[in-house]
Short mmCIF file of C-alpha atoms in Angstrom, two decimals:
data_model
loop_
_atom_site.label_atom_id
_atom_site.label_comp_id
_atom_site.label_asym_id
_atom_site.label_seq_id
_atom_site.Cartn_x
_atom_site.Cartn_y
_atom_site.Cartn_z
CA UNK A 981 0.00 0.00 0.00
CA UNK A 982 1.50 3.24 -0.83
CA UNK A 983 2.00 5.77 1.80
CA UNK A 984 2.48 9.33 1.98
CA UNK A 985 4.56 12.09 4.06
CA UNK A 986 2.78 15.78 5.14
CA UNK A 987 5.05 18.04 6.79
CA UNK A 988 3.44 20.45 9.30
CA UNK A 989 0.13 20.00 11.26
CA UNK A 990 -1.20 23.69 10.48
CA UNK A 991 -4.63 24.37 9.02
CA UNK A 992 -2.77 23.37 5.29
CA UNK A 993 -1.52 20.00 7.21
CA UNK A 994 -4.41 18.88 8.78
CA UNK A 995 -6.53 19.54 5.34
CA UNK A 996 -4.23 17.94 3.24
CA UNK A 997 -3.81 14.80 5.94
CA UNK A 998 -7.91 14.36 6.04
CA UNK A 999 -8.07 14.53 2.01
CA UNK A 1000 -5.51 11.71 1.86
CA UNK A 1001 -6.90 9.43 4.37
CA UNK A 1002 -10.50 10.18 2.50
CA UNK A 1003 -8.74 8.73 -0.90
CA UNK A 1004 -7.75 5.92 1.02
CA UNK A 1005 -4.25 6.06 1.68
CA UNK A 1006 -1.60 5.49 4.48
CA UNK A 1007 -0.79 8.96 4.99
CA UNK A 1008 2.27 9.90 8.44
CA UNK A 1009 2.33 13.64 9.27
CA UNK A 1010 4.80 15.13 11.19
CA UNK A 1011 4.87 18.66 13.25
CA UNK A 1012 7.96 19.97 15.19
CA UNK A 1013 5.65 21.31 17.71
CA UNK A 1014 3.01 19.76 20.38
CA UNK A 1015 0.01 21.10 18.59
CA UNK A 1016 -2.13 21.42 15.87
CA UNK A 1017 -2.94 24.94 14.25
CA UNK A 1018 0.83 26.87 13.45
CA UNK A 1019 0.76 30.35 13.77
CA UNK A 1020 -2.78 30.85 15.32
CA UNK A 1021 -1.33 29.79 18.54
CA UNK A 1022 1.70 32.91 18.27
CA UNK A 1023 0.01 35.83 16.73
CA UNK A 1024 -0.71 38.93 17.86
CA UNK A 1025 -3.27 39.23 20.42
CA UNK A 1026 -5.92 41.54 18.63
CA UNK A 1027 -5.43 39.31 15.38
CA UNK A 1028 -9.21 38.94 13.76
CA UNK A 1029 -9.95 37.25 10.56
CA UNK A 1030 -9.95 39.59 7.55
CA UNK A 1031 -12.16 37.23 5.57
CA UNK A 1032 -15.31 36.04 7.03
CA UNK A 1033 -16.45 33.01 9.02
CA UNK A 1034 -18.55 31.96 6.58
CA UNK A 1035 -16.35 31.79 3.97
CA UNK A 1036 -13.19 30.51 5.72
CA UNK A 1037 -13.50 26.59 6.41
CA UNK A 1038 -12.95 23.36 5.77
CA UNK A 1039 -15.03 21.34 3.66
CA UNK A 1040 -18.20 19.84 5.16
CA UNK A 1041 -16.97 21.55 8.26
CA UNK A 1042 -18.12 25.18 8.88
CA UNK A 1043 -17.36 27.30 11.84
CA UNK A 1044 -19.85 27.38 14.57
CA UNK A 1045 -22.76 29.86 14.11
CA UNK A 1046 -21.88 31.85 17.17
CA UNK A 1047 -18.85 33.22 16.09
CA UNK A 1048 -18.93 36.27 14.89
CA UNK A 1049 -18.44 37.86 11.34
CA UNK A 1050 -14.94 37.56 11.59
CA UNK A 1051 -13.45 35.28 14.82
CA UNK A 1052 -10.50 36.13 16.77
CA UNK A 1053 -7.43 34.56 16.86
CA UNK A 1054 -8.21 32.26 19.61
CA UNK A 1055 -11.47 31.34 18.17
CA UNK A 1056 -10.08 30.85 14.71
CA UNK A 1057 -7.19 28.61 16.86
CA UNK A 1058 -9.58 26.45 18.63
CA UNK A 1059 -11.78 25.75 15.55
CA UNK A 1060 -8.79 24.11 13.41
CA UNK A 1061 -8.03 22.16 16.58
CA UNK A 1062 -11.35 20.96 16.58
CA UNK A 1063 -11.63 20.04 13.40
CA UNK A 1064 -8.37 18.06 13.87
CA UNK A 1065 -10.13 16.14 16.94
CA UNK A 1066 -13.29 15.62 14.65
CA UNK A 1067 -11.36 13.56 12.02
CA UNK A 1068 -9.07 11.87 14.60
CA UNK A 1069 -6.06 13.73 13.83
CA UNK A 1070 -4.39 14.22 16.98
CA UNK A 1071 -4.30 9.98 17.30
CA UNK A 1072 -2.32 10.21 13.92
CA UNK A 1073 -0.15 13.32 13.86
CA UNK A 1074 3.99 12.83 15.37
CA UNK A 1075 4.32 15.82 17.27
CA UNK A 1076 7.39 17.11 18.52
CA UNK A 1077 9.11 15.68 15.61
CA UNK A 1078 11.19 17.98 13.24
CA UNK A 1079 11.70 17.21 9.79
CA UNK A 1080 15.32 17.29 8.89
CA UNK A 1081 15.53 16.22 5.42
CA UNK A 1082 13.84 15.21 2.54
CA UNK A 1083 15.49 13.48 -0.41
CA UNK A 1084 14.87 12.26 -3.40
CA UNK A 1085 15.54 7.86 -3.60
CA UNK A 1086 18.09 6.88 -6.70
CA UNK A 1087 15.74 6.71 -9.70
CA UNK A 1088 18.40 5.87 -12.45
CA UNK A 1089 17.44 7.17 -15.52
CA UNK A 1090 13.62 8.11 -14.61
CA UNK A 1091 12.77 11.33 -13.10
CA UNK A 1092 14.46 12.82 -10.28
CA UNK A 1093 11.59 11.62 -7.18
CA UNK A 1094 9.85 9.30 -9.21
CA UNK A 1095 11.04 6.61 -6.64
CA UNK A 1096 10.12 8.02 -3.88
CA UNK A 1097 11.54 10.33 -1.23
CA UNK A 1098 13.50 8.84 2.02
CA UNK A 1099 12.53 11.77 5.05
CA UNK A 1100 15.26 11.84 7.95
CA UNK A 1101 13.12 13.58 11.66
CA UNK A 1102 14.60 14.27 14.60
CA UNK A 1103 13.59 10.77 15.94
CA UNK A 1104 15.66 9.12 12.77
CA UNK A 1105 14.84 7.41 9.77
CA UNK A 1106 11.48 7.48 8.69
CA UNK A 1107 12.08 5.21 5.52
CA UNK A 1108 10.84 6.05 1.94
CA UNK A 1109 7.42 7.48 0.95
CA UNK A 1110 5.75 7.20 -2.56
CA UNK A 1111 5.55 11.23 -1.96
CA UNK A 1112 5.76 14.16 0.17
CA UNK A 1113 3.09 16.92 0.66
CA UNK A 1114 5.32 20.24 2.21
CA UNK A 1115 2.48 22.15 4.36
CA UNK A 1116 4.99 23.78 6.62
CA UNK A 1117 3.88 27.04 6.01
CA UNK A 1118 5.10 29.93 4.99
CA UNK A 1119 4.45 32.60 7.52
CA UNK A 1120 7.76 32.09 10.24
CA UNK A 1121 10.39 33.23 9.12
CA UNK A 1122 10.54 36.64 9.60
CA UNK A 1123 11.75 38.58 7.34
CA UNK A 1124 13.35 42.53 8.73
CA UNK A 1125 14.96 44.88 6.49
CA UNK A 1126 18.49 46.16 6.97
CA UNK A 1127 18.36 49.62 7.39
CA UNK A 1128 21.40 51.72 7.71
CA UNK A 1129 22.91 52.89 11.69
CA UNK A 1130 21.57 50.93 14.73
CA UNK A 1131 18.58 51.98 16.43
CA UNK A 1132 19.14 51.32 20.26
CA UNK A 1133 15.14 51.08 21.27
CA UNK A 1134 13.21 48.17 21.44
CA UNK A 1135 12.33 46.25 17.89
CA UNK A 1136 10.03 43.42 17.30
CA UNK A 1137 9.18 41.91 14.80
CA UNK A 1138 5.22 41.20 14.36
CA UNK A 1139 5.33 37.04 14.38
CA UNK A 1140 6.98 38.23 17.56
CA UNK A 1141 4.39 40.79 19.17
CA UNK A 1142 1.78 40.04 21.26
CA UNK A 1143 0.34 42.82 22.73
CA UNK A 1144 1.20 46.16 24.03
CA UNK A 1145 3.05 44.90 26.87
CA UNK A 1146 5.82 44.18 24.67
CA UNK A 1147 6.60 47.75 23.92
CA UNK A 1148 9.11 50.13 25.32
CA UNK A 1149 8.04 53.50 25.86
CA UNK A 1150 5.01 55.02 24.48
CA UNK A 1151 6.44 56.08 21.24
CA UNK A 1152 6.60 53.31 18.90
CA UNK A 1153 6.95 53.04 15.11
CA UNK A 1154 5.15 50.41 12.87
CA UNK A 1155 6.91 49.74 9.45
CA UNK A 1156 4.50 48.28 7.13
CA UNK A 1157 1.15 48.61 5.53
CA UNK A 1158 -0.32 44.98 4.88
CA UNK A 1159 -3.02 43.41 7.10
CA UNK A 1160 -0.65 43.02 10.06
CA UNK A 1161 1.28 46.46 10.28
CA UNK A 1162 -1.88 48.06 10.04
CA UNK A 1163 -3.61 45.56 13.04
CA UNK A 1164 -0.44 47.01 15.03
CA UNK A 1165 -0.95 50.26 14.55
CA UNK A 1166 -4.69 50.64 15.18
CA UNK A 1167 -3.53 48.02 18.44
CA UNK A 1168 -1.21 50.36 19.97
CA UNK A 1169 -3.71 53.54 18.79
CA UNK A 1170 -6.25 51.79 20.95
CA UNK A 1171 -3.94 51.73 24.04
CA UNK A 1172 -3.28 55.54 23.49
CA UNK A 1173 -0.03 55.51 22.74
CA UNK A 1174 1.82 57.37 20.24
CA UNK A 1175 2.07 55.39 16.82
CA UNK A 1176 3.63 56.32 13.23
CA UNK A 1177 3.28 54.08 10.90
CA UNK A 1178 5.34 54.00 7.60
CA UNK A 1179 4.38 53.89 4.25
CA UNK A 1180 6.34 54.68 1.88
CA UNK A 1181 4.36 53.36 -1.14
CA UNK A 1182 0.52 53.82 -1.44
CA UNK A 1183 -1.80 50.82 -1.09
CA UNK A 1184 -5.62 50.35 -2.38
CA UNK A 1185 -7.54 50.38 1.49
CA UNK A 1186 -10.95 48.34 1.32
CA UNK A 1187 -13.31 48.59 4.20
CA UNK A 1188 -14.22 44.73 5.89
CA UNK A 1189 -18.04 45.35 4.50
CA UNK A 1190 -20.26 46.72 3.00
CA UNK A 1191 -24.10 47.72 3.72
CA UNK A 1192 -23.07 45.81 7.08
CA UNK A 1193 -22.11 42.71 5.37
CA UNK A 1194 -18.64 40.96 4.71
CA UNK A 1195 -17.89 41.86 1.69
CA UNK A 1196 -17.12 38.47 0.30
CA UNK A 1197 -20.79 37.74 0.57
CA UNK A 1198 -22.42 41.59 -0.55
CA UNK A 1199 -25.28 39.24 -3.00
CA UNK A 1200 -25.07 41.43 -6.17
CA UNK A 1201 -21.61 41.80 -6.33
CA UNK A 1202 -21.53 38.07 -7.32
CA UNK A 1203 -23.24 38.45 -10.28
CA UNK A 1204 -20.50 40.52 -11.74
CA UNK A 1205 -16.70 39.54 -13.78
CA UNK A 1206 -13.69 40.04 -11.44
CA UNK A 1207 -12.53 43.18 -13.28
CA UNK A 1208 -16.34 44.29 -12.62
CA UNK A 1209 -16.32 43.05 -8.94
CA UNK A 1210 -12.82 45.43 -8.57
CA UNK A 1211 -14.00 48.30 -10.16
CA UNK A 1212 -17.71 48.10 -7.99
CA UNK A 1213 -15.38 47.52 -4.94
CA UNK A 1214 -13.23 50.43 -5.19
CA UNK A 1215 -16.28 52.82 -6.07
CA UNK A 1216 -18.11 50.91 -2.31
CA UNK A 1217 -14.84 51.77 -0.80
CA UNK A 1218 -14.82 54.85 -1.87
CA UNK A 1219 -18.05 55.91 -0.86
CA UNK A 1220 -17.49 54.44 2.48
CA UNK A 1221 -13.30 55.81 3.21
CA UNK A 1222 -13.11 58.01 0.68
CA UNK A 1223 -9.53 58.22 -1.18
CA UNK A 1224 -5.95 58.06 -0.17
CA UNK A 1225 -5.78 61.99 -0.74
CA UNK A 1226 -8.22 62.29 2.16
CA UNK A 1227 -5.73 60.98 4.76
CA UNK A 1228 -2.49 63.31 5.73
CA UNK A 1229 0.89 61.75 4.75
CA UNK A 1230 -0.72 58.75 2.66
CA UNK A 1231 0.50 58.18 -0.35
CA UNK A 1232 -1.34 57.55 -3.73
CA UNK A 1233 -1.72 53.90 -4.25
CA UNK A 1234 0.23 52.20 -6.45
CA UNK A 1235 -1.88 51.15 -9.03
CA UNK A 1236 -5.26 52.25 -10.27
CA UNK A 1237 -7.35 48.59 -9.59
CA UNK A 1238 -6.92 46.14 -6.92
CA UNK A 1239 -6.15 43.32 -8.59
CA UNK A 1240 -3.05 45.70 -9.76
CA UNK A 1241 -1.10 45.90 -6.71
CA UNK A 1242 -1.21 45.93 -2.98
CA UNK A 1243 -4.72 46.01 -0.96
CA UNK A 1244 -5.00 46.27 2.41
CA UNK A 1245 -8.49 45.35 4.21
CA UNK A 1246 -8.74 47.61 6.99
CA UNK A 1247 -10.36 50.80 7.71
CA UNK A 1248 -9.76 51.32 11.63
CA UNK A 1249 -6.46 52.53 10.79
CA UNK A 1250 -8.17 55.27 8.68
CA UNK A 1251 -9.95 56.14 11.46
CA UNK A 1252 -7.16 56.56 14.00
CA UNK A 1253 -5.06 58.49 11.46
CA UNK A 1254 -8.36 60.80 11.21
CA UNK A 1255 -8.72 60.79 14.80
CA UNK A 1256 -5.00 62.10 15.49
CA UNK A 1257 -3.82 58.95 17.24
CA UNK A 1258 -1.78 57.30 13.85
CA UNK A 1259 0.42 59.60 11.89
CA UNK A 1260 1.72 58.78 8.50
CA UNK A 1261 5.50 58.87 7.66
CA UNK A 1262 7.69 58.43 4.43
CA UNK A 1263 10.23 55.70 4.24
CA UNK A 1264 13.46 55.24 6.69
CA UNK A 1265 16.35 56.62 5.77
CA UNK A 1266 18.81 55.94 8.73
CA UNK A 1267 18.83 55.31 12.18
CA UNK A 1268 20.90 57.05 14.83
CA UNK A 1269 20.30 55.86 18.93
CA UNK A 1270 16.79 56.33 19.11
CA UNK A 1271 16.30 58.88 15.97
CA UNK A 1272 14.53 57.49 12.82
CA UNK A 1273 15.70 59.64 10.20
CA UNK A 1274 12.74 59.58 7.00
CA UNK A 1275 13.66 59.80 3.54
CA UNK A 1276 11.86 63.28 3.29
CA UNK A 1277 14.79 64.91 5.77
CA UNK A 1278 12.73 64.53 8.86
CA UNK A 1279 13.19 62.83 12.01
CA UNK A 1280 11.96 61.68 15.03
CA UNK A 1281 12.54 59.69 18.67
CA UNK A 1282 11.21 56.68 18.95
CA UNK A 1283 10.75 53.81 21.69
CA UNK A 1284 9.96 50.87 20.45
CA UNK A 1285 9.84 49.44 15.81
CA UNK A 1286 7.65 47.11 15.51
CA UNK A 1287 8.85 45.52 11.97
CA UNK A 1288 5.25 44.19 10.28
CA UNK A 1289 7.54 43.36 7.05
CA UNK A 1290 6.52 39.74 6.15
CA UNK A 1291 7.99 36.63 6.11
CA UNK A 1292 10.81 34.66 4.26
CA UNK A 1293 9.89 31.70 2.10
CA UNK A 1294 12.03 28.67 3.91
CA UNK A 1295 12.43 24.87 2.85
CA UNK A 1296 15.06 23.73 5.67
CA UNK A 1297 14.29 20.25 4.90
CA UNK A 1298 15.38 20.54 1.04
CA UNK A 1299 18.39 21.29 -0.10
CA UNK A 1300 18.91 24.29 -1.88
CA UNK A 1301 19.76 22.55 -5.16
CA UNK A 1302 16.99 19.89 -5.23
CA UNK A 1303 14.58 22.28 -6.71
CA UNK A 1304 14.33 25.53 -8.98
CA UNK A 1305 14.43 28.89 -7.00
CA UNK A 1306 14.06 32.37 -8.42
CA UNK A 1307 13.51 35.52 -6.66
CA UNK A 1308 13.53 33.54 -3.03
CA UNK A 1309 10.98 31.55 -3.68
CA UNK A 1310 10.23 28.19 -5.16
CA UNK A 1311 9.50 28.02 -8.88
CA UNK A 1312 6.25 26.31 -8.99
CA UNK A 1313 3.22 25.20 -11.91
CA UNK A 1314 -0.29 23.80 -11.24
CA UNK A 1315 -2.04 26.40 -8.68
CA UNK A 1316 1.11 26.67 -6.62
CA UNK A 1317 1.40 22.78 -5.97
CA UNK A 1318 4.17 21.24 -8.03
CA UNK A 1319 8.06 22.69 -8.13
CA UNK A 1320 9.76 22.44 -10.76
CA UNK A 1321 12.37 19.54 -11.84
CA UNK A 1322 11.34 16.83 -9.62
CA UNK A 1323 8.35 14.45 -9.21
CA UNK A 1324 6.28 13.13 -6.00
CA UNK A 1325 6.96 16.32 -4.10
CA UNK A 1326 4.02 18.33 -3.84
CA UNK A 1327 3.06 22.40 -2.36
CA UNK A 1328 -0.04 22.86 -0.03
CA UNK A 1329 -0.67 26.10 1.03
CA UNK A 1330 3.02 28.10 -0.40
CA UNK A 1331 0.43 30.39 -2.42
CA UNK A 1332 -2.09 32.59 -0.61
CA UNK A 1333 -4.41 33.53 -3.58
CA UNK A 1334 -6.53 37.04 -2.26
CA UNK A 1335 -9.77 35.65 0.09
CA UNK A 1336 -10.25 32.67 2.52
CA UNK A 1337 -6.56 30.63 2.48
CA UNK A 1338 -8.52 27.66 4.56
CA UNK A 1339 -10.81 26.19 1.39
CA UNK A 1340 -7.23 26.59 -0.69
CA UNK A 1341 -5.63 23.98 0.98
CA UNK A 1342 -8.50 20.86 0.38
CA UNK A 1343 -8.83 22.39 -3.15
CA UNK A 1344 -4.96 21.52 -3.95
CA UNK A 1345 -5.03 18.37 -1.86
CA UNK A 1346 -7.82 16.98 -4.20
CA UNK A 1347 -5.48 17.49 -7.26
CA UNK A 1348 -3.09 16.15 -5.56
CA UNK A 1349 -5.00 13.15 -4.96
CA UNK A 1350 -5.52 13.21 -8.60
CA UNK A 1351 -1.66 13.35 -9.26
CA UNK A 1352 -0.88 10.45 -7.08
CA UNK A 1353 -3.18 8.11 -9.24
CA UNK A 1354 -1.75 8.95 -12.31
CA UNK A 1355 1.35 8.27 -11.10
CA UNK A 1356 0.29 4.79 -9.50
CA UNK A 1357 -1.64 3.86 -12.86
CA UNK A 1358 1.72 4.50 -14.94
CA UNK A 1359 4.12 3.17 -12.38
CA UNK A 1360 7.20 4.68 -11.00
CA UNK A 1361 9.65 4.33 -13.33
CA UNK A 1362 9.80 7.36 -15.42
CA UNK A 1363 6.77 9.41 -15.75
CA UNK A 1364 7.34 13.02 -15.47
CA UNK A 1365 4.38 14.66 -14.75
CA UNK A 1366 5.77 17.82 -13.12
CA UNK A 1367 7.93 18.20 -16.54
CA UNK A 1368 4.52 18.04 -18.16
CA UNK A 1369 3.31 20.77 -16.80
CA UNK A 1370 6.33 22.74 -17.15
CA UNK A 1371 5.75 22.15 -20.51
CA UNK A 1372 2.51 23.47 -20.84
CA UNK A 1373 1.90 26.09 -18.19
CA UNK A 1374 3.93 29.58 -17.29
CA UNK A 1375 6.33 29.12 -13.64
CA UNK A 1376 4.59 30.91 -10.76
CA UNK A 1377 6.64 33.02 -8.34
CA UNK A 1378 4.06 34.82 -6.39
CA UNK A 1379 3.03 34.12 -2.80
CA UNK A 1380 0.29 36.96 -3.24
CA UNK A 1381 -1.80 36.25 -5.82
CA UNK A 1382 -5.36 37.92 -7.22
CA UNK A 1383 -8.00 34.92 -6.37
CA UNK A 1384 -9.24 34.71 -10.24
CA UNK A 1385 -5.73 34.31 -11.65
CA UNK A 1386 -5.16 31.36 -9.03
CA UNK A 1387 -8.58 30.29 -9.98
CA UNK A 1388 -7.74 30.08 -13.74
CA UNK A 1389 -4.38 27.99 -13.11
CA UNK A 1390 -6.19 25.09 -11.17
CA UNK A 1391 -9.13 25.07 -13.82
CA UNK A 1392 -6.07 24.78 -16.12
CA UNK A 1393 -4.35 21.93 -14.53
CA UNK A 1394 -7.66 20.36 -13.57
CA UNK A 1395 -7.51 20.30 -17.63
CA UNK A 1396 -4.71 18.85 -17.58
CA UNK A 1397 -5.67 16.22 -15.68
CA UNK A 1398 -8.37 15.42 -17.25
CA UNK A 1399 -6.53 14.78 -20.67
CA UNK A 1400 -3.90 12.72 -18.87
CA UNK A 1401 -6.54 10.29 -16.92
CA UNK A 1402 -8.42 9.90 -20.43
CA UNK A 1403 -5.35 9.13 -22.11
CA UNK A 1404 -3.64 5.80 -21.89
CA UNK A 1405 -0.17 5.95 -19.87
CA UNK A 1406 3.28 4.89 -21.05
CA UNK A 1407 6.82 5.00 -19.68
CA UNK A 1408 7.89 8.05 -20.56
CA UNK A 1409 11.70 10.19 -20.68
CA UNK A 1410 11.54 13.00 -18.27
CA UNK A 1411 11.88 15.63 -21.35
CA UNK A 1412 8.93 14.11 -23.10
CA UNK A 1413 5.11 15.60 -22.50
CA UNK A 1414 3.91 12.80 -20.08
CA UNK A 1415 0.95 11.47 -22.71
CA UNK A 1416 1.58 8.07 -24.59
CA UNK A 1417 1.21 9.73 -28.75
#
């Protein structure tokens, strides 16, 4: 019986370990820590969904009708956890058991993978799997800037924040403008202490709803194209926020549409900068002691920098050479899930397309699933489906993506798929398409 290998028991983990077990197979999953959930356990205190509750869960499992439009950290924490105990997870998952390498078994002449990969833990040898699913996330390691002279105040970076408590000093800095640096500034603004926050290139700011409704489920705007829905959105949001302009110190956003560039989904920080509690300021220039010097020749003191600069992609357990890298992160085909250059080794979750992330994660699984029996139905020995689609399909190297685009490269390899499973299989070189002529 064949048997698979996920790596990390996170809300990406725990999907892709019940669609496995659903297809039938022998599936061992392994987490360094003692629990079930990753990052909703660490993250900042006032941490609410951005996405609503309705639209943000597993299949056949939805979140419990008394949380709210959009749950809190802790409630969003205990609902993966329970949805781990539902399907009997915990009895199955190796906790406390680090994966320290993954490689690839001597195929010969087939495909690099195509015999399987041998995974080494911390306990030892775990022996050779028909494939590996790599779930471990891509949100912890954290990823500062280096930024000329030394500041000499407190910094923090925001995987490493909790609440307020962690600051020095009542004047603090926030660097960054995504979901999180703007959570930290509106935290601290809350507390009534003295924020900045910098942003030093303009972002398109949409408000959580609208008419009093999440805006992933506003009825009508269904009904419209994604270039519609983005246009409709932005006129909403500017109804309801107004514009950029109407903030002091914000800069224009970057591009005209949302799909375009960067959006940010929260408005409280528009009201604290309106209310005098968050001020705006232009990029760092230098540091000096406690001084922030800002590329527009101004400075200020400071107490505490909390860095809300995102993450570094990180594969510890693969060596750097066993698959394509460009720009820091993997090269990867097929909605995120394959890398390029080697078979059996599988993505869940290293794409966050715009929207809910939790349906994204049983969506790829199921291809997967779909992968594996192509590759039991031709047998191991050289059939190269992630050269397929490398021959067929554009390399992804986005972690953000716009939801439609992600949405148009899974119908595309669920295409794929389709023709391969109708077609009959053959042994195939690892530079040839993957479809017996």
């Amino acid at each position: 019986m064949s048997r698979y290998c996920v790596i990390g028991a996170g809300a990406a983990g725990i999907s892709a370990l019940q669609q496995l077990r659903e297809a039938g197979y022998e599936v061992e999953c392994f987490e360094k820590t003692d629990r079930v959930g990753g990052h909703w356990h660490t993250d900042y205190d006032a941490l609410h969904l951005i996405t609503s509750r309705n639209m943000t869960h597993f299949e056949g499992f939805t979140m419990p009708e008394e949380y709210p439009h959009f749950p809190r950290r802790d409630q969003v924490r205990s609902y993966i956890e329970s949805y781990a105990h539902h399907h009997g997870h915990y009895d199955l998952i190796n906790f406390n058991t680090e994966v320290i390498s993954v490689t690839p078994v001597d195929a010969g002449s087939a495909p690099v993978g195509s015999a399987g990969w041998r995974v080494l833990t911390s306990r030892g040898d775990e022996g050779v799997f028909d494939g590996v699913l790599v779930a471990n996330g891509h949100l912890w390691d954290a990823y500062v800037p280096d930024v000329p002279g030394e500041f000499t105040g407190r910094q923090l970076h925001s995987s490493e924040y909790n609440n307020v408590n962690d600051l020095e000093g009542g004047r603090v800095l926030v660097v960054g403008a995504g979901n999180s640096g703007c959570d930290l500034a509106v935290d601290v603004a809350q507390h009534r202490l003295e924020v900045d926050i910098v942003i030093r290139n303009g972002v398109q700011f949409q408000p959580k709803t609208y008419f009093g409704v999440p805006r992933q489920e506003v009825p009508f705007l269904t009904g419209f194209s994604p270039e519609e829905q983005d246009l409709l959105s932005r006129l909403l949001a500017r109804v309801s926020i107004g514009e950029n302009h109407n903030y002091p110190g914000m800069p224009a956003p970057q591009a005209q549409t949302l799909a375009g560039g960067p959006t940010t989904v929260n408005d409280l920080l528009l009201y604290w900068i309106h209310h005098g509690r968050v001020r705006v300021v232009p990029g760092i220039s230098h540091f000096d002691g406690r001084t922030v010097h800002f590329t527009d020749g101004t400075c200020r003191e400071y107490d505490s920098i909390l860095w809300a600069t995102g993450f570094n992609v990180k594969l510890p357990f693969l060596g750097d050479d066993q698959i394509a890298w460009r720009q820091g992160v993997p090269v990867r085909r097929a909605g995120g899930i394959l890398p390029e250059g080697v078979e059996k080794l599988y993505f869940v979750g290293l794409i966050a397309p715009r929207g809910p992330q939790i349906p994204i994660y049983g969506a790829q699984t199921k291809l997967i699933v779909r992968m594996i029996r192509l590759y039991e139905e031709a047998g191991w020995h050289g059939f190269a489906l992630a050269n397929y689609f490398a021959t067929l399909q554009e390399p992804e190297l986005r972690i953000d993506i716009v939801r439609p685009v992600w949405l148009e490269q899974m119908a595309d390899t669920e295409r794929l798929l389709t023709a391969l499973e109708a077609a009959p299989m053959t042994r195939i070189e690892p530079s040839s398409a993957g479809i017996a002529k």
